[in-house]
Amino acid sequence: MSKLANNEQLSKDSFLERIARMYYVLNMNQQEISEQLGIGRSSVARFLNEARERGIVQFHIRSDIESARASALERQLVKMYGLKDCVVFRNEEAAGSFEALTSRYLNSVLPTQGAIGLGWGRTLYSIGTQMQQCDARPGLRIVQLSGGSGAKEDLVPAASVIQVWAQSLRGKPLLFPAPAVALTQESKNGFLADPSIQEMMKEIREVSAAVVGIGHVGEDSTIIRSALVPGLDSKILSESGVGDVIFHFYNEEGQFSNQQLSDRVVGASPEDYLRIELRIGVAYGSGKIKAIQGALTGRLIHVLITDEDTAASILGEGREKPQAAT
């Protein structure tokens, strides 16, 4: 087989895998898939049948990263927390390649058209540098879910996350021209009155999938490290929660618990975030165990991407008390 033919074969397999995951793992119906991918509903049915005939759909979905995943831990987490999917990379595979493996998984679940939303942080930025492995998505808008970090961009990437993902995916970057956290709720209202901000809020509410980091409340957390809120420290954060998604902090039950701070976040509100149909959280490390558990318990994410040590720790301390967020 020629190199060109081989590449075409790999691209077709990747496309079939994406449709299979959307249908069998994410429980999307054929109409929803046809709308996201911009193809006819009858084509969706034909591609699902082809995926089965070619062995891509068996008792599980075949993927070139399956051997890097700890499937037993994944199944336990899916069952305990009612996840749509869980990705746990083995320690020996994740070392030095976690971001690359994550990008290959995301290629199979992210839409090719419409809009996806992204959070902040170095992990998402690093994943973005690997997204060139994915299929190009020129019809996809890459939306910044909250404002930026200003002069702290080099320390805590925000706008650059959007830029590197858009460049890798050949998509359209949509940057949020405002600070992530306003000084007061009144100043936030001033930002929201701006027509360009109103347009961004409209884009946020059209996002069908989001990839976010799961923040914690330690001194090296994003919100403290970037000094977005003067005087804020770990002790103050810990009094009201265990973690955050896009600067909305929540408690051990996964319930948003710092309304005063959320009221100052310029970007997606907790309600906007929970309306997103597919919420993917990426986090690992011993310092984030409680934050991840809270997000899982409150069903703030539908898919967790993590590593083997983190997954084992979550299961070792986990509680089967998922809440009703959707």
Coordinates of C-alpha atoms in Angstrom, one line a residue:
M1 CA 0.0 0.0 0.0
S2 CA 1.4 3.5 -0.9
K3 CA 2.0 6.1 1.8
L4 CA -0.9 8.2 0.5
A5 CA -3.3 5.3 0.5
N6 CA -2.1 4.3 4.0
N7 CA -2.8 7.9 5.3
E8 CA -6.2 7.9 3.7
Q9 CA -7.0 4.6 5.4
L10 CA -5.9 5.9 8.8
S11 CA -8.0 9.1 8.3
K12 CA -11.1 7.0 7.5
D13 CA -10.6 4.8 10.5
S14 CA -10.2 7.9 12.7
F15 CA -13.5 9.3 11.3
L16 CA -15.4 6.1 11.9
E17 CA -14.0 5.9 15.5
R18 CA -15.3 9.4 16.2
I19 CA -18.8 8.5 15.0
A20 CA -18.8 5.3 17.0
R21 CA -17.7 7.1 20.2
M22 CA -20.4 9.7 19.8
Y23 CA -23.1 7.1 19.3
Y24 CA -22.1 4.3 21.7
V25 CA -20.1 6.1 24.4
L26 CA -21.6 9.6 24.5
N27 CA -25.1 8.4 23.8
M28 CA -25.8 10.9 21.0
N29 CA -28.5 9.9 18.6
Q30 CA -28.0 9.8 14.8
Q31 CA -29.7 13.2 14.2
E32 CA -27.4 14.9 16.8
I33 CA -24.4 13.3 15.1
S34 CA -25.5 14.4 11.7
E35 CA -25.9 18.0 12.8
Q36 CA -22.5 18.1 14.6
L37 CA -20.6 16.6 11.7
G38 CA -22.5 18.2 8.9
I39 CA -23.5 14.9 7.2
G40 CA -26.9 13.3 6.4
R41 CA -28.5 11.1 9.0
S42 CA -28.5 8.2 6.6
S43 CA -24.8 8.6 6.2
V44 CA -24.4 8.3 10.0
A45 CA -26.2 5.0 10.0
R46 CA -24.1 3.8 7.1
F47 CA -20.8 4.8 8.8
L48 CA -21.9 3.1 12.0
N49 CA -22.5 -0.1 10.1
E50 CA -19.2 0.2 8.3
A51 CA -17.4 0.7 11.7
R52 CA -18.9 -2.6 12.9
E53 CA -18.0 -4.4 9.7
R54 CA -14.4 -3.2 9.8
G55 CA -14.1 -4.3 13.5
I56 CA -13.7 -0.8 14.9
V57 CA -16.8 -1.4 17.0
Q58 CA -16.6 -4.7 18.9
F59 CA -17.4 -5.1 22.6
H60 CA -15.4 -1.9 23.1
I61 CA -14.3 0.8 20.6
R62 CA -10.9 0.0 19.1
S63 CA -8.4 2.8 19.3
D64 CA -4.6 3.1 18.9
I65 CA -4.4 4.4 22.5
E66 CA -6.3 1.6 24.1
S67 CA -3.1 -0.2 25.2
A68 CA -2.1 3.0 27.0
R69 CA -5.3 3.0 29.1
A70 CA -6.0 1.4 32.5
S71 CA -9.4 0.0 31.5
A72 CA -10.3 -1.6 34.9
L73 CA -9.9 1.8 36.7
E74 CA -11.9 3.5 34.0
R75 CA -14.8 1.1 34.4
Q76 CA -14.8 1.6 38.1
L77 CA -14.9 5.4 37.9
V78 CA -17.6 5.3 35.2
K79 CA -19.8 3.1 37.4
M80 CA -19.1 5.0 40.6
Y81 CA -19.8 8.5 39.3
G82 CA -22.1 7.9 36.3
L83 CA -19.6 9.2 33.7
K84 CA -20.2 9.1 30.0
D85 CA -16.5 8.0 29.6
C86 CA -13.3 8.0 31.5
V87 CA -9.7 7.9 30.2
V88 CA -7.0 6.8 32.6
F89 CA -3.5 6.6 31.1
R90 CA -1.1 4.1 32.6
N91 CA 1.8 5.6 34.5
E92 CA 4.5 4.2 32.1
E93 CA 2.5 5.6 29.1
A94 CA 1.5 9.0 30.7
A95 CA 5.1 9.9 31.7
G96 CA 6.1 12.5 29.1
S97 CA 3.2 11.9 26.8
F98 CA 0.0 12.6 28.7
E99 CA -0.8 15.6 26.5
A100 CA -0.1 13.7 23.3
L101 CA -2.3 10.8 24.4
T102 CA -5.1 13.2 25.5
S103 CA -5.1 14.9 22.1
R104 CA -5.5 11.6 20.3
Y105 CA -8.5 10.8 22.5
L106 CA -10.0 14.2 22.0
N107 CA -9.8 13.8 18.2
S108 CA -12.4 11.0 18.5
V109 CA -14.9 12.9 20.6
L110 CA -14.8 16.6 19.7
P111 CA -17.1 17.9 17.0
T112 CA -15.8 19.0 13.6
Q113 CA -18.2 22.0 13.2
G114 CA -19.9 24.4 15.6
A115 CA -18.1 25.6 18.7
I116 CA -16.1 24.2 21.6
G117 CA -15.1 26.0 24.7
L118 CA -11.8 25.9 26.5
G119 CA -10.7 26.8 30.0
W120 CA -7.3 28.1 31.2
G121 CA -4.0 26.7 32.2
R122 CA -0.7 25.1 31.3
T123 CA -2.1 21.6 30.9
L124 CA -4.6 22.7 28.3
Y125 CA -1.9 24.8 26.5
S126 CA 0.4 21.7 26.4
I127 CA -2.4 19.6 25.0
G128 CA -3.0 22.3 22.4
T129 CA 0.6 21.9 21.1
Q130 CA -0.2 18.3 20.4
M131 CA -3.6 18.8 18.7
Q132 CA -1.9 19.0 15.3
Q133 CA -2.1 15.2 15.4
C134 CA -5.9 15.6 15.1
D135 CA -8.0 16.0 12.0
A136 CA -8.3 19.6 10.8
R137 CA -11.5 21.3 11.8
P138 CA -11.8 24.5 9.7
G139 CA -15.5 24.7 10.5
L140 CA -14.9 24.7 14.3
R141 CA -14.9 27.8 16.5
I142 CA -12.6 27.7 19.5
V143 CA -14.2 29.8 22.2
Q144 CA -12.5 31.2 25.4
L145 CA -15.0 30.5 28.2
S146 CA -13.8 33.3 30.5
G147 CA -11.8 36.5 30.3
G148 CA -8.0 36.6 30.2
S149 CA -5.0 37.0 32.5
G150 CA -3.6 40.2 31.0
A151 CA 0.1 40.6 31.8
K152 CA 0.2 37.1 33.5
E153 CA -0.4 35.4 30.2
D154 CA 3.1 33.9 30.2
L155 CA 2.6 32.5 33.7
V156 CA -1.0 31.3 33.3
P157 CA -2.0 30.8 29.7
A158 CA -5.5 31.9 28.8
A159 CA -5.8 33.6 25.3
S160 CA -2.7 31.6 24.2
V161 CA -4.6 28.3 24.9
I162 CA -7.3 29.4 22.4
Q163 CA -4.6 30.5 19.8
V164 CA -2.6 27.3 20.0
W165 CA -5.7 25.0 19.8
A166 CA -7.1 27.0 16.9
Q167 CA -3.8 26.9 15.0
S168 CA -3.4 23.1 15.5
L169 CA -7.0 22.4 14.5
R170 CA -7.2 25.0 11.7
G171 CA -10.2 26.4 13.5
K172 CA -11.3 29.9 14.3
P173 CA -10.2 31.4 17.6
L174 CA -12.6 33.5 19.5
L175 CA -10.9 35.5 22.3
F176 CA -12.6 37.1 25.3
P177 CA -11.5 40.7 25.5
A178 CA -11.9 41.2 29.3
P179 CA -10.3 40.2 32.6
A180 CA -11.4 36.8 34.0
V181 CA -12.4 38.3 37.3
A182 CA -13.7 41.9 37.7
L183 CA -12.9 43.9 40.7
T184 CA -16.6 44.3 41.6
Q185 CA -19.9 43.0 40.3
E186 CA -20.6 46.5 39.1
S187 CA -17.5 46.6 37.0
K188 CA -18.4 43.2 35.6
N189 CA -21.8 44.6 34.5
G190 CA -19.9 47.4 32.7
F191 CA -17.9 44.8 30.7
L192 CA -21.1 42.9 29.9
A193 CA -22.6 46.0 28.5
D194 CA -20.0 46.2 25.8
P195 CA -21.3 44.9 22.4
S196 CA -18.1 42.8 21.8
I197 CA -18.5 41.0 25.2
Q198 CA -22.2 40.4 24.5
E199 CA -21.2 38.7 21.2
M200 CA -18.8 36.5 23.1
M201 CA -21.4 35.6 25.6
K202 CA -23.7 34.6 22.7
E203 CA -20.9 32.4 21.3
I204 CA -20.3 30.8 24.8
R205 CA -24.0 29.8 24.9
E206 CA -23.7 28.0 21.6
V207 CA -20.8 25.8 22.7
S208 CA -21.6 22.1 22.4
A209 CA -18.5 20.7 24.1
A210 CA -16.0 22.1 26.6
V211 CA -12.5 21.0 27.7
V212 CA -11.5 22.4 31.1
G213 CA -8.9 21.9 33.7
I214 CA -10.0 21.2 37.3
G215 CA -8.6 23.7 39.7
H216 CA -7.8 23.2 43.3
V217 CA -7.5 25.6 46.3
G218 CA -3.8 25.3 47.1
E219 CA -1.3 28.2 47.0
D220 CA -0.2 27.2 43.5
S221 CA -3.8 27.2 42.1
T222 CA -4.3 29.2 39.0
I223 CA -6.4 32.0 40.5
I224 CA -3.8 32.6 43.3
R225 CA -0.7 32.2 41.1
S226 CA -2.1 34.7 38.6
A227 CA -3.1 37.2 41.3
L228 CA -6.5 37.7 39.7
V229 CA -8.1 38.5 43.0
P230 CA -5.9 40.7 45.3
G231 CA -5.6 39.3 48.8
L232 CA -7.0 35.9 47.9
D233 CA -5.1 33.0 49.5
S234 CA -5.5 29.3 50.0
K235 CA -7.0 29.6 53.5
I236 CA -9.8 31.9 52.2
L237 CA -10.5 29.6 49.2
S238 CA -10.5 26.4 51.4
E239 CA -13.2 27.9 53.6
S240 CA -15.8 27.7 50.7
G241 CA -14.7 24.9 48.5
V242 CA -12.3 22.2 47.2
G243 CA -11.9 23.1 43.5
D244 CA -13.1 25.1 40.6
V245 CA -14.0 25.0 36.9
I246 CA -13.4 28.2 35.0
F247 CA -13.1 30.1 38.4
H248 CA -16.5 28.9 39.8
F249 CA -15.6 27.2 43.0
Y250 CA -17.5 24.2 44.4
N251 CA -17.6 22.1 47.6
E252 CA -17.0 18.4 48.3
E253 CA -20.5 17.6 47.0
G254 CA -19.8 19.4 43.7
Q255 CA -22.2 22.3 44.5
F256 CA -21.1 25.8 43.5
S257 CA -20.3 27.4 46.8
N258 CA -18.6 30.8 46.3
Q259 CA -21.3 33.0 44.9
Q260 CA -19.5 36.2 45.7
L261 CA -16.6 35.2 43.5
S262 CA -18.7 33.7 40.8
D263 CA -20.7 37.0 40.5
R264 CA -17.4 38.7 39.5
V265 CA -16.3 36.1 36.9
V266 CA -16.5 37.6 33.4
G267 CA -17.5 34.8 31.1
A268 CA -19.5 31.6 31.3
S269 CA -21.7 31.5 34.5
P270 CA -22.3 28.2 36.4
E271 CA -25.6 27.9 34.5
D272 CA -23.9 28.5 31.1
Y273 CA -21.3 25.9 32.0
L274 CA -23.9 23.3 33.1
R275 CA -25.8 23.7 29.8
I276 CA -22.9 22.5 27.8
E277 CA -23.8 19.1 26.4
L278 CA -20.3 17.5 26.7
R279 CA -18.0 18.6 29.5
I280 CA -14.6 17.1 29.6
G281 CA -12.3 17.6 32.6
V282 CA -8.5 17.1 32.4
A283 CA -6.6 16.8 35.7
Y284 CA -4.1 14.7 37.6
G285 CA -1.8 14.9 40.6
S286 CA -2.1 14.3 44.3
G287 CA -2.9 17.9 45.0
K288 CA -6.1 17.7 42.9
I289 CA -7.7 14.5 44.4
K290 CA -10.3 16.4 46.4
A291 CA -11.0 18.8 43.6
I292 CA -11.6 16.0 41.1
Q293 CA -13.7 14.0 43.6
G294 CA -15.9 17.1 44.1
A295 CA -16.3 17.6 40.3
L296 CA -17.2 13.9 39.9
T297 CA -19.6 13.8 42.8
G298 CA -21.5 16.8 41.5
R299 CA -21.4 15.6 37.9
L300 CA -19.8 18.8 36.8
I301 CA -18.0 16.8 34.1
H302 CA -19.1 14.0 31.8
V303 CA -15.7 12.7 30.9
L304 CA -12.6 12.6 33.1
I305 CA -9.1 12.4 31.6
T306 CA -6.4 11.6 34.2
D307 CA -3.5 9.2 35.0
E308 CA -3.3 5.9 36.8
D309 CA -2.0 7.1 40.2
T310 CA -4.7 9.8 40.4
A311 CA -7.5 7.4 39.4
A312 CA -6.4 4.9 42.1
S313 CA -6.4 7.6 44.7
I314 CA -9.8 8.8 43.8
L315 CA -11.2 5.2 44.0
G316 CA -9.5 4.7 47.3
E317 CA -11.1 7.7 48.8
G318 CA -14.2 7.9 46.7
R319 CA -17.9 8.2 47.8
E320 CA -20.7 7.0 45.6
K321 CA -23.0 10.1 46.1
P322 CA -23.4 11.7 42.7
Q323 CA -25.7 14.7 42.5
A324 CA -28.3 15.6 39.8
A325 CA -26.4 18.1 37.7
T326 CA -26.6 17.2 34.0

